[in-house]
CSV table of C-alpha atoms in Angstrom, one decimal:
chain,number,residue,atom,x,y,z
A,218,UNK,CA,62.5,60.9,111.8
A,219,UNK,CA,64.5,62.3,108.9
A,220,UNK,CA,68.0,63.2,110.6
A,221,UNK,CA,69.1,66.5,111.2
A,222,UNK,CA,71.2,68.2,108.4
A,223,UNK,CA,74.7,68.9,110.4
A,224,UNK,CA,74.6,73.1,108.7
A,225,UNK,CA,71.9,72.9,110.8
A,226,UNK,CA,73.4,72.0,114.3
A,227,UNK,CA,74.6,74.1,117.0
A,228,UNK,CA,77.6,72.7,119.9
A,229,UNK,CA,76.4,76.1,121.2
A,230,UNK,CA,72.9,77.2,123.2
A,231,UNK,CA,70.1,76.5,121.6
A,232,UNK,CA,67.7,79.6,123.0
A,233,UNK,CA,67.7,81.1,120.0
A,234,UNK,CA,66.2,77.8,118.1
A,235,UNK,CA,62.7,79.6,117.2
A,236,UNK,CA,64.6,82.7,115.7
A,237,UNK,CA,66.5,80.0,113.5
A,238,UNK,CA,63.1,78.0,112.7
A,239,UNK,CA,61.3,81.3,112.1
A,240,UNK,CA,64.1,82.7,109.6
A,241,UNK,CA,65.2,79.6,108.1
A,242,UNK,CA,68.9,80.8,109.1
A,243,UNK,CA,70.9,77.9,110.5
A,244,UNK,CA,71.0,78.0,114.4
A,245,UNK,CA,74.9,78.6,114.5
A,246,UNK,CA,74.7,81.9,112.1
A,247,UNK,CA,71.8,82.7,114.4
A,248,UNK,CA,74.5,82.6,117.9
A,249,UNK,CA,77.1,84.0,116.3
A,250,UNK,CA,75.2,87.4,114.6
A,251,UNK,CA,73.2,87.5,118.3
A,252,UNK,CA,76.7,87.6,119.9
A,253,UNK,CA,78.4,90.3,117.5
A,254,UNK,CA,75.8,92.5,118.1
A,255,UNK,CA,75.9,92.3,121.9
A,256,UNK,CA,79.5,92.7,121.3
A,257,UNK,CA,78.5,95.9,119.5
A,258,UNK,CA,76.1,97.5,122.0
A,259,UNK,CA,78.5,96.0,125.1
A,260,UNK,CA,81.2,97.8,123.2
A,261,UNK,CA,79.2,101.2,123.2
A,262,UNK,CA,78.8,100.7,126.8
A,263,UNK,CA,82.7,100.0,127.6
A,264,UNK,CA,83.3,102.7,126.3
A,265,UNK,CA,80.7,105.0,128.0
A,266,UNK,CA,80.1,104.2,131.4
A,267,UNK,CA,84.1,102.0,131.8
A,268,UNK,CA,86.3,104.7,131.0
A,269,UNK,CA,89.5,104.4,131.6
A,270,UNK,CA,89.3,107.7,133.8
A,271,UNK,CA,87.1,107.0,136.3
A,272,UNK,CA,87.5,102.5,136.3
A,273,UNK,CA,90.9,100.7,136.6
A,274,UNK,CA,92.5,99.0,133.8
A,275,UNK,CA,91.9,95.9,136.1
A,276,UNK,CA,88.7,96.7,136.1
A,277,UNK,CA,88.5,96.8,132.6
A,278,UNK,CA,90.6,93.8,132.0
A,279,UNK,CA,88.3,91.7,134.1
A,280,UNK,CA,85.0,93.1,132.0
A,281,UNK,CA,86.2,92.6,128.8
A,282,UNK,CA,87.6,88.8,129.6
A,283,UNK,CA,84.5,87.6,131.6
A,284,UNK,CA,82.0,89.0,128.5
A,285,UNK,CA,84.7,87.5,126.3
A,286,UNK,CA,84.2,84.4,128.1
A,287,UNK,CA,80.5,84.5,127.8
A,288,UNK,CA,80.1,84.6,124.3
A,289,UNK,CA,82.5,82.2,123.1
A,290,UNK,CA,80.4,79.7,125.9
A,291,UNK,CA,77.0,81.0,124.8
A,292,UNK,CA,78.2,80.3,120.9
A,293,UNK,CA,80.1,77.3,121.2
A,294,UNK,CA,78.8,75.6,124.9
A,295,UNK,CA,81.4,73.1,126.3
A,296,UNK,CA,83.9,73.4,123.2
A,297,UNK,CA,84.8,76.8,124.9
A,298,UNK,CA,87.0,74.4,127.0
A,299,UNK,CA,89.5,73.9,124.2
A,300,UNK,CA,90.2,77.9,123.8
A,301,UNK,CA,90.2,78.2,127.4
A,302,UNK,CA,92.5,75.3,127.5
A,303,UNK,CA,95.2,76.5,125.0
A,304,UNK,CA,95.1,80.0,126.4
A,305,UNK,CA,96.4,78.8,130.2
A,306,UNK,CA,98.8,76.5,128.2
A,307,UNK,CA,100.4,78.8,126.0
A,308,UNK,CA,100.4,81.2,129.3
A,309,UNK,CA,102.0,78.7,132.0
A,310,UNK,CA,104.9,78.6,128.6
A,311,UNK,CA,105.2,82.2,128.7
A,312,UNK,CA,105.4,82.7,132.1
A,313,UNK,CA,107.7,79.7,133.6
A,314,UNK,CA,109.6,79.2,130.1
A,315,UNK,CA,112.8,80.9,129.3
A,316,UNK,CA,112.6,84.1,126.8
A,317,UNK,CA,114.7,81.8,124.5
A,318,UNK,CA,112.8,79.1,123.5
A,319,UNK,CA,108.9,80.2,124.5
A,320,UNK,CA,108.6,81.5,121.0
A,321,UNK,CA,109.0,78.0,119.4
A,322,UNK,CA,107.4,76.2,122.4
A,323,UNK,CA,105.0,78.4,122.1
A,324,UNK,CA,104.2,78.1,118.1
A,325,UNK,CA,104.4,73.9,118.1
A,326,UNK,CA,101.5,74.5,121.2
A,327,UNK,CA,99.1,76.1,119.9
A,328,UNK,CA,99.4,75.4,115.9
A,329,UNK,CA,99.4,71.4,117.0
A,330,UNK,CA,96.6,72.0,119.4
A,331,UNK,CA,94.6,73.6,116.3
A,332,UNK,CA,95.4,71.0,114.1
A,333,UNK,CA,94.5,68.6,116.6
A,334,UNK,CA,91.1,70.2,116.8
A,335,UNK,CA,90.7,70.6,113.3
A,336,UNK,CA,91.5,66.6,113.1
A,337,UNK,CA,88.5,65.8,115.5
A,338,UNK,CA,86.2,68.1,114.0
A,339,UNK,CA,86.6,66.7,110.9
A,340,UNK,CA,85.6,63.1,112.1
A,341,UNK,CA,82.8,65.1,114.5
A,342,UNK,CA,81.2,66.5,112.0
A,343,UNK,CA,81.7,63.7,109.5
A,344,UNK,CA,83.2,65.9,107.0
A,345,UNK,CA,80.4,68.2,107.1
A,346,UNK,CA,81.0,72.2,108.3
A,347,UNK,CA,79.5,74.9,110.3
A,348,UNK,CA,79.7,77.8,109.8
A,349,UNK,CA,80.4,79.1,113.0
A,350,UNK,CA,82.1,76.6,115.4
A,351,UNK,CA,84.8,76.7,118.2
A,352,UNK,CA,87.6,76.5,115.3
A,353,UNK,CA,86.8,80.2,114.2
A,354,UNK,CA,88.2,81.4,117.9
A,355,UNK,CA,91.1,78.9,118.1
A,356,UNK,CA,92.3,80.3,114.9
A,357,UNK,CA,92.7,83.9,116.5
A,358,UNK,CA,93.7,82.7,119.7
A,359,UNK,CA,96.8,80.9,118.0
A,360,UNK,CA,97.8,84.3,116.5
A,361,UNK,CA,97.6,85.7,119.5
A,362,UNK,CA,99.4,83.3,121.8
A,363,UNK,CA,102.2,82.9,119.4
A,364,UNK,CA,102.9,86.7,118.5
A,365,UNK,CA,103.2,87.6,122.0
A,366,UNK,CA,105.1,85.0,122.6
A,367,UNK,CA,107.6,86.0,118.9
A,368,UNK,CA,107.4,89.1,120.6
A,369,UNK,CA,108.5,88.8,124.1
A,370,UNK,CA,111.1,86.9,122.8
A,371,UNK,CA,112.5,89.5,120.6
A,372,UNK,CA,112.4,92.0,123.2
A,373,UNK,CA,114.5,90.2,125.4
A,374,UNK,CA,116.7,89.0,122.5
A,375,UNK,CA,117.0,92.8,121.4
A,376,UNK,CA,116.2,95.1,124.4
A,377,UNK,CA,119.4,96.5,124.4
A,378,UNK,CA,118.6,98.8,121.3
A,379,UNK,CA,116.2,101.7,121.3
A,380,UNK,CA,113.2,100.2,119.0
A,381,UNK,CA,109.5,101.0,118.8
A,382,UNK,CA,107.2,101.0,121.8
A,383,UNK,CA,104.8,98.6,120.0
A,384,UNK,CA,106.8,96.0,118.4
A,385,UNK,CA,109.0,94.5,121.2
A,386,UNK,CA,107.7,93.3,125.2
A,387,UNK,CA,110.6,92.9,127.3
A,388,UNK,CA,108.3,92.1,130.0
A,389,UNK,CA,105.7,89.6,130.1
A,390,UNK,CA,101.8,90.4,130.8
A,391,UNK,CA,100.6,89.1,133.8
A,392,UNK,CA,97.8,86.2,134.3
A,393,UNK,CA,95.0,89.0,134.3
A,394,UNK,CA,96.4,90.9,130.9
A,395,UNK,CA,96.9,87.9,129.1
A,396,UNK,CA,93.4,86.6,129.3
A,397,UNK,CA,92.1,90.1,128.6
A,398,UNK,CA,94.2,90.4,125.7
A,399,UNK,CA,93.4,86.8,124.5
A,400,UNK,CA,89.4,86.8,125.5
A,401,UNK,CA,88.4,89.8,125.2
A,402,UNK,CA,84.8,90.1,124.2
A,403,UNK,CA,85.6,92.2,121.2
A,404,UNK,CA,87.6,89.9,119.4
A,405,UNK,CA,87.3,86.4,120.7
A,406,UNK,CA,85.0,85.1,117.8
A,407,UNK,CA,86.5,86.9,114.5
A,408,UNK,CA,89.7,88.6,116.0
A,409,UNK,CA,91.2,90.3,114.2
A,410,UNK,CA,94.7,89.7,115.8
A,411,UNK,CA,95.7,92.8,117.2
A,412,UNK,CA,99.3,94.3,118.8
A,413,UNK,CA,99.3,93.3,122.3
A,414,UNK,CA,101.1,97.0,123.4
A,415,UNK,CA,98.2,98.3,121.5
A,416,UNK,CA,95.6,96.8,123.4
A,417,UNK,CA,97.4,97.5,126.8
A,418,UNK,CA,97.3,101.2,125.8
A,419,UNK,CA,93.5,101.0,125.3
A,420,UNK,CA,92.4,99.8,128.5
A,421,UNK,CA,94.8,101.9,130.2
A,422,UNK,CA,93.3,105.4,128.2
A,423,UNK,CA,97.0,105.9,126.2
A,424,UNK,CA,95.5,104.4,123.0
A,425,UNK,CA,94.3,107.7,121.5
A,426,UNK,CA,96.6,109.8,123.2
A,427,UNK,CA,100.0,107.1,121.7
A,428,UNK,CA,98.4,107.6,118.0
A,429,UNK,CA,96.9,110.8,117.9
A,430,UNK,CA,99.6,112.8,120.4
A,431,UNK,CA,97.0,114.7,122.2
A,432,UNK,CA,94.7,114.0,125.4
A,433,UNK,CA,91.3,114.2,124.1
A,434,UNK,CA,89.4,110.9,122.4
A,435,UNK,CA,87.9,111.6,119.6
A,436,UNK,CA,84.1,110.3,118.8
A,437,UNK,CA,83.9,106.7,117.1
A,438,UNK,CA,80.4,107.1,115.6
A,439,UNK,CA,80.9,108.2,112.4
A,440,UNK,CA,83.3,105.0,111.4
A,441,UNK,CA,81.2,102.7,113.3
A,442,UNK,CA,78.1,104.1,111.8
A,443,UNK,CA,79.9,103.8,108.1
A,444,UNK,CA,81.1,100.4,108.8
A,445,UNK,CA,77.5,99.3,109.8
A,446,UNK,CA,76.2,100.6,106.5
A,447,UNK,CA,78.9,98.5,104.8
A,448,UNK,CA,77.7,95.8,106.6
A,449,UNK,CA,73.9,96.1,105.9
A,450,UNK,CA,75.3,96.4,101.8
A,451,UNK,CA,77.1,93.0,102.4
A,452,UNK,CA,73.9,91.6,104.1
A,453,UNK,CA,71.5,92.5,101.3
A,454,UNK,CA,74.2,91.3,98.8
A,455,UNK,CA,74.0,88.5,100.0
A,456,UNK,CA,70.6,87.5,100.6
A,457,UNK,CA,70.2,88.7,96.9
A,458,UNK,CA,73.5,88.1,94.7
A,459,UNK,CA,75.5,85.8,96.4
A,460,UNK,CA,72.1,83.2,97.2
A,461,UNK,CA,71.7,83.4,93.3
A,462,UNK,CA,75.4,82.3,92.6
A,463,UNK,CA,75.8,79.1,95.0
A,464,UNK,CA,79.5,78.4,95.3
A,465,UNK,CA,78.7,74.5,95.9
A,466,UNK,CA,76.5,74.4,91.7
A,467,UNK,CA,80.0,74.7,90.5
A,468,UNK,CA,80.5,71.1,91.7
A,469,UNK,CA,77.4,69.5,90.5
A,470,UNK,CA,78.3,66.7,87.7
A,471,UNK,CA,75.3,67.8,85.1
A,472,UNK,CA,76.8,71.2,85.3
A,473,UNK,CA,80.0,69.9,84.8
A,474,UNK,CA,79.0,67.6,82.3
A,475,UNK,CA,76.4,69.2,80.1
A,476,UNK,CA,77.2,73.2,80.4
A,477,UNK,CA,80.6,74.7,77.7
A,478,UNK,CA,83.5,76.0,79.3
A,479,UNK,CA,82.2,79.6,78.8
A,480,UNK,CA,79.4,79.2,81.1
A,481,UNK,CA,81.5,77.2,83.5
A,482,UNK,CA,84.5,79.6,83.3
A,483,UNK,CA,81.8,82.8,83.4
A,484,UNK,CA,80.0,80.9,86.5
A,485,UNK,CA,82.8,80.4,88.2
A,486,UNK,CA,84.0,83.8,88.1
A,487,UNK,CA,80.9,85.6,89.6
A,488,UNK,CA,79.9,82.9,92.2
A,489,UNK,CA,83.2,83.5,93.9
A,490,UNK,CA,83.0,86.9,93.4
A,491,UNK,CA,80.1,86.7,94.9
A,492,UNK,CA,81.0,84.5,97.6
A,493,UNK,CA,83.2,87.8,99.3
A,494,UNK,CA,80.5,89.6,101.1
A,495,UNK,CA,79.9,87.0,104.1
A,496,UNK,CA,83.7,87.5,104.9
A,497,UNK,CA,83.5,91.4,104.1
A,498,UNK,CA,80.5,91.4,106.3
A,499,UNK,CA,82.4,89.2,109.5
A,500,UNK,CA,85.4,91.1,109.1
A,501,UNK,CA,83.9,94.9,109.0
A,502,UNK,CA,81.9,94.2,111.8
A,503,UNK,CA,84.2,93.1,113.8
A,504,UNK,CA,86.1,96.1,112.9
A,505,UNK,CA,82.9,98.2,113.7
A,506,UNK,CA,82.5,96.5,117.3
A,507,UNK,CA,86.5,98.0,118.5
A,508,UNK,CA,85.7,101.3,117.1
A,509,UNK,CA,82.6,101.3,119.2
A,510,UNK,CA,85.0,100.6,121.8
A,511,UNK,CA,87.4,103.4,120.9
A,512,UNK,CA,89.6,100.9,120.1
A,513,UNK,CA,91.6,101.0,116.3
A,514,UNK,CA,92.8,104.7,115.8
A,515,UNK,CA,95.6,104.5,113.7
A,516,UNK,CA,96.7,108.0,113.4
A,517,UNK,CA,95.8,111.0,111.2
A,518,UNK,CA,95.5,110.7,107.6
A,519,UNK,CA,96.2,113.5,104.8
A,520,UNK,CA,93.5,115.6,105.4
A,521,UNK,CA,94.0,115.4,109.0
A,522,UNK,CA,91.1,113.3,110.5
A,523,UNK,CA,91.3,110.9,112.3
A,524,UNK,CA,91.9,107.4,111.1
A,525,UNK,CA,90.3,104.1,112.7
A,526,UNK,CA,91.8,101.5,110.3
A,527,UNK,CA,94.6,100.0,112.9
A,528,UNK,CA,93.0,96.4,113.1
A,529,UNK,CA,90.9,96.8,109.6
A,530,UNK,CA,91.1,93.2,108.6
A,531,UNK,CA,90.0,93.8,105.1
A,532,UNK,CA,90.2,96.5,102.5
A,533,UNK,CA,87.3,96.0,99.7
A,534,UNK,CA,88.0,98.3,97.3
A,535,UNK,CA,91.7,97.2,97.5
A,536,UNK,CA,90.3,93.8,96.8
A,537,UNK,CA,87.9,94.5,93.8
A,538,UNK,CA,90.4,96.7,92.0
A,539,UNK,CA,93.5,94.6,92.8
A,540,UNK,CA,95.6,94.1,89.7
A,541,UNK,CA,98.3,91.6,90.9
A,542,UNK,CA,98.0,88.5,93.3
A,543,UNK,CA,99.8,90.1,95.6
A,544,UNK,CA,97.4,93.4,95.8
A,545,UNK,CA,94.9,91.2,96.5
A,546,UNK,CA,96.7,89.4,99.4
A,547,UNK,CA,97.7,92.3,101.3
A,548,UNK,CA,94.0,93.3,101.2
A,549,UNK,CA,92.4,90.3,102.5
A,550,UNK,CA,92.5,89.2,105.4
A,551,UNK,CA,95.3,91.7,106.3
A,552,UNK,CA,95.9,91.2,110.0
A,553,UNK,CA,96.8,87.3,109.5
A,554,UNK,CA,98.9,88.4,106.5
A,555,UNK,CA,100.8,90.5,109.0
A,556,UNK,CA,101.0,87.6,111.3
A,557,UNK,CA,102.2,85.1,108.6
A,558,UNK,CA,104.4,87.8,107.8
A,559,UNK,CA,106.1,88.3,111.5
A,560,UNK,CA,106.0,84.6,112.7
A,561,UNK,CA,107.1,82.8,109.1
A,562,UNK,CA,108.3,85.2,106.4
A,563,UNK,CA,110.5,87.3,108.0
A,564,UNK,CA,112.3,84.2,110.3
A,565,UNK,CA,112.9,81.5,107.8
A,566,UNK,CA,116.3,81.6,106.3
A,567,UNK,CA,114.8,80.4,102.7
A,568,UNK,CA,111.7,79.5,100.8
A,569,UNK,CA,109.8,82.5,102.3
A,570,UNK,CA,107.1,82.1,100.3
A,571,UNK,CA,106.6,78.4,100.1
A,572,UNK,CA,106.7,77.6,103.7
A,573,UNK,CA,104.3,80.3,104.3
A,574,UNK,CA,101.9,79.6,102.3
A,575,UNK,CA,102.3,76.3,104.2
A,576,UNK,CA,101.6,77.6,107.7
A,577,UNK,CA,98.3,79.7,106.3
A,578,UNK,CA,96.9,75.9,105.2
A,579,UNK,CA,98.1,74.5,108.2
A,580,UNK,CA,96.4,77.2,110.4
A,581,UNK,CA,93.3,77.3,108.5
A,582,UNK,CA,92.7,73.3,108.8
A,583,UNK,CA,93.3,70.0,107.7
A,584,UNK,CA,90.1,70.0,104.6
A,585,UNK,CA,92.4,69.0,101.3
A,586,UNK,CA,90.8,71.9,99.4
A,587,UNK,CA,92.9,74.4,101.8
A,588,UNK,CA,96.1,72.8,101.0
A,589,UNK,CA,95.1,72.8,97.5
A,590,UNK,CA,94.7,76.7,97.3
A,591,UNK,CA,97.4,77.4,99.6
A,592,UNK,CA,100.4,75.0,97.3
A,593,UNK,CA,98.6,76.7,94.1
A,594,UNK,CA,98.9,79.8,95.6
A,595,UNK,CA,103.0,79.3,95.4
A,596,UNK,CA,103.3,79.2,91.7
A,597,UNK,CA,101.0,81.2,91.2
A,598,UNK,CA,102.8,84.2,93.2
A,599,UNK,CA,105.8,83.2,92.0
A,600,UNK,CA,104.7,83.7,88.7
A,601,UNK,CA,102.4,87.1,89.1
A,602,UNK,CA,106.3,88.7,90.7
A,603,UNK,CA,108.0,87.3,88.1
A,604,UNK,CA,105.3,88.7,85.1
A,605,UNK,CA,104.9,92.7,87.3
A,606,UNK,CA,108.5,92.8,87.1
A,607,UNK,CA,109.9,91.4,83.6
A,608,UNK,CA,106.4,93.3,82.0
A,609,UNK,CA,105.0,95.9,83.6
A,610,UNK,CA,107.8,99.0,83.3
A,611,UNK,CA,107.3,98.5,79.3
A,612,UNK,CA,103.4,100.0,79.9
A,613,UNK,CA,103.5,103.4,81.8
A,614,UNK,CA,104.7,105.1,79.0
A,615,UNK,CA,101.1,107.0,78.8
A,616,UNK,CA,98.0,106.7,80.6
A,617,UNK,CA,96.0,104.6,78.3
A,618,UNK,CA,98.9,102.7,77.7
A,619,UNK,CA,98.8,101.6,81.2
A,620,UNK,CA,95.0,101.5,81.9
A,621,UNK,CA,94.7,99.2,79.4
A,622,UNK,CA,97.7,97.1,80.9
A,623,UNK,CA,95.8,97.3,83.9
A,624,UNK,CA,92.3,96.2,83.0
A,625,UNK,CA,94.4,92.9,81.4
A,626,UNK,CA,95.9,92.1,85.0
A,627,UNK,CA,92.8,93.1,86.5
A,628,UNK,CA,91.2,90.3,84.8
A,629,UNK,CA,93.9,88.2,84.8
A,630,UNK,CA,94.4,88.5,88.5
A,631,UNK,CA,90.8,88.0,89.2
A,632,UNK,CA,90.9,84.6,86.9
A,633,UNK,CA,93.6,83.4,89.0
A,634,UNK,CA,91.9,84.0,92.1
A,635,UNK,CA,88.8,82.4,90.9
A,636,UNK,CA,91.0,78.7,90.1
A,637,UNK,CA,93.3,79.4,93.2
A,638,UNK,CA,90.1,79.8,96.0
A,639,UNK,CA,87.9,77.6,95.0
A,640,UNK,CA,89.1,74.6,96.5
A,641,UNK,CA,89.0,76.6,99.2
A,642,UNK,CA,85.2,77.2,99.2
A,643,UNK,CA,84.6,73.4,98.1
A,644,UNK,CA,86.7,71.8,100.4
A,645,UNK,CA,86.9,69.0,98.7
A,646,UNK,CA,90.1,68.0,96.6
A,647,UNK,CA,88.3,65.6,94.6
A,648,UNK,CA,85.7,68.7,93.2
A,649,UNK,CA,89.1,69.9,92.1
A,650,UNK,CA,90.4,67.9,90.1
A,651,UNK,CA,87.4,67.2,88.4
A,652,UNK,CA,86.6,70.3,87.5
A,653,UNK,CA,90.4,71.2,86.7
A,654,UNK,CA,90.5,68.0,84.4
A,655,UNK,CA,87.0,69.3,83.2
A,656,UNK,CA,88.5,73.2,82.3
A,657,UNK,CA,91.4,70.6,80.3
A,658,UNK,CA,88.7,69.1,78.4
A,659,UNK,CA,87.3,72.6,77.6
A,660,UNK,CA,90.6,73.9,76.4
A,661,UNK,CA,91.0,71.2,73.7
């Protein structure tokens, strides 16, 4: 019997095998949409029939952690035990350590944990990939653990001065809170990461009342229904655009060999452009799932309606239209950026950038091709400051002046992402530097 292909395997349950036969959609994407959209109608109820009115925010807490706890087991079966594991760990730090040091105890846990996993999943898999698999959660449960933890320590360090209710904990959460906030149902698969004071504030009923300064909570349909729609675009998208541009042809030696640079170059560009909507289409549901929730009101915007953007992990338009590296950065992936940000940028006393874009590599696994991206990624920002600030002041003399300046950056930017990711997406150094020795060849 011809052996199993591993993008086909599951380490989670396998009841949904006939809907994977039936749709030809490997058996771990099959888990993991079943479970978001639970999470979506489970959300709709929370928020219905758990308010935090008439239920107790242990109540709550206890709901959201045991459903929490049920999907990452129904996804990932017995490999839940390593998310369960480093949650208790980082928690038996955070309670028993002192305020001092269970920052950093707490960051060497739970980033060598990850690595540790990502070591054996490598060897498990035999270099192969799922989609979905028990890595995913461990990712955002490392955010969490360690920027409560950064946290908690800077309110101690700090509680002396008067400083925003949501960015310092002098106290620490309690055994029940922390696995709420850590295994929550709404977030345990994609995250995002999101404040912890923030999330307290939701159970508890102050979340609207905190951003919007009055009592009533306002409806969550009309974002959640606009996010869905964004999320059936990114579905058909890719069943139609980004099947038709496979990432992985960009390796293949005949291409490589036989098609000019142009084609290559011209490939390249739109496959990973392509290659967006599966992470537009995780990240936005997700994003959909707390507003069903009432979850993610940031506040009021200009015209004075209400805004549910607080844990938006992604900003597309942002992303398409971006015009420097760093535009397209802060709009991907935005809640890790703001962890990176808190837990690395802001704390080291040099190299800021380097080290990191060293910790984003490090937290995303141990595949070369993520290193690759992530130490190309250095010079490269390096660069795009240096260029924005030496260049750009010479073209906003006039409007065409600078929409032309822009449409070159645009391009440029987009080039750059195209040679910077694609490691990324192939995994495999050794694609790289073929291909890279390859676009040499083509130059000459």
């Amino acid at each position: 019997m011809e052996e199993e292909s591993v993008t086909f395997r599951t380490t989670g349950s396998a009841r949904l095998g006939p809907v994977s036969d039936f749709t030809g959609i490997p058996l771990d994407q099959v888990n993991f949409l079943a479970c978001q959209f639970f999470a979506l109608l489970a959300a709709f109820w929370f928020r219905l029939y758990l308010r935090p009115q008439y239920t107790s925010p242990v109540i709550r807490h206890a709901v959201a952690t045991i459903l929490g706890i049920s999907v990452v087991s129904f996804c990932f079966g017995w490999y839940a035990m390593h998310i369960l594991l480093l949650v208790f760990a980082c928690y038996g730090i955070l309670a028993w350590g002192r305020a001092d040091n269970i920052h950093s105890y707490t960051m060497v846990t739970a980033v060598g944990y990850l690595t540790i996993c990502q070591v054996s999943r490598v060897f498990i898999f035999n270099y192969g990939i799922l989609s979905t698999d028990f890595s995913g959660p461990l990712m955002m449960i490392t955010q969490k653990v360690t920027m409560l933890a950064f946290q908690v320590h800077d309110g101690e360090e700090y509680k002396r001065f008067t400083v925003s209710y949501n960015i310092f904990h002098s106290s620490k959460p309690s055994l029940l809170e922390y696995l709420s906030y850590n295994l929550n149902f709404l977030s345990i698969l994609v995250g995002p990461w999101n404040n912890y004071k923030d999330y307290i504030d939701f159970i508890e009923g102050k979340h609207a009342e905190r951003r919007l300064k009055r009592r009533e909570e306002p409806s969550p349909m009309r974002p959640v229904i606009q996010k869905l729609l964004i999320c059936a675009g990114c579905l058909l998208f890719f069943f139609t655009i980004t099947k038709a541009f496979p990432v992985a042809y960009n390796a293949d030696p005949d291409f490589i060999s036989q098609a000019p640079f142009v084609r290559r170059l011209s490939y390249a560009f739109f496959s990973v452009q392509a290659a967006r909507s599966k992470f537009y289409f995780a990240w936005t549901l997700a994003d959909a799932i707390h507003n069903a929730a009432g979850y993610g009101i940031r506040g009021l915007n200009e015209k004075g309606e209400v805004c549910w953007d607080l844990i938006s992990n992604v900003n597309i338009w942002g992303i398409e239209t971006a015009t420097s590296f760093k535009s397209f950065i802060d709009n991907w992936n935005i809640q890790t950026g703001i962890w990176l940000k808190s837990v690395c940028y802001d704390r080291v006393p040099y190299y800021h950038t380097a080290f990191t874009f060293v910790l984003s590599a490090l937290w995303h696994g141990v595949y070369p091709g993520y290193y690759f991206t992530f130490l190309t990624g250095i010079p490269v920002t390096l660069a795009a400051r240096a260029m924005r600030r030496n260049f750009r002041h010479h073209f906003l003399c006039s409007h065409w002046v600078k929409l032309a300046y822009d449409l070159v950056t645009w391009a440029a930017t987009h080039l750059a992402i195209c040679y910077t990711v694609m490691p990324f997406l192939l995994l495999l150094i050794v694609v790289v530097v073929g291909n890279t020795f390859s676009f040499l060849r083509g130059m000459e």
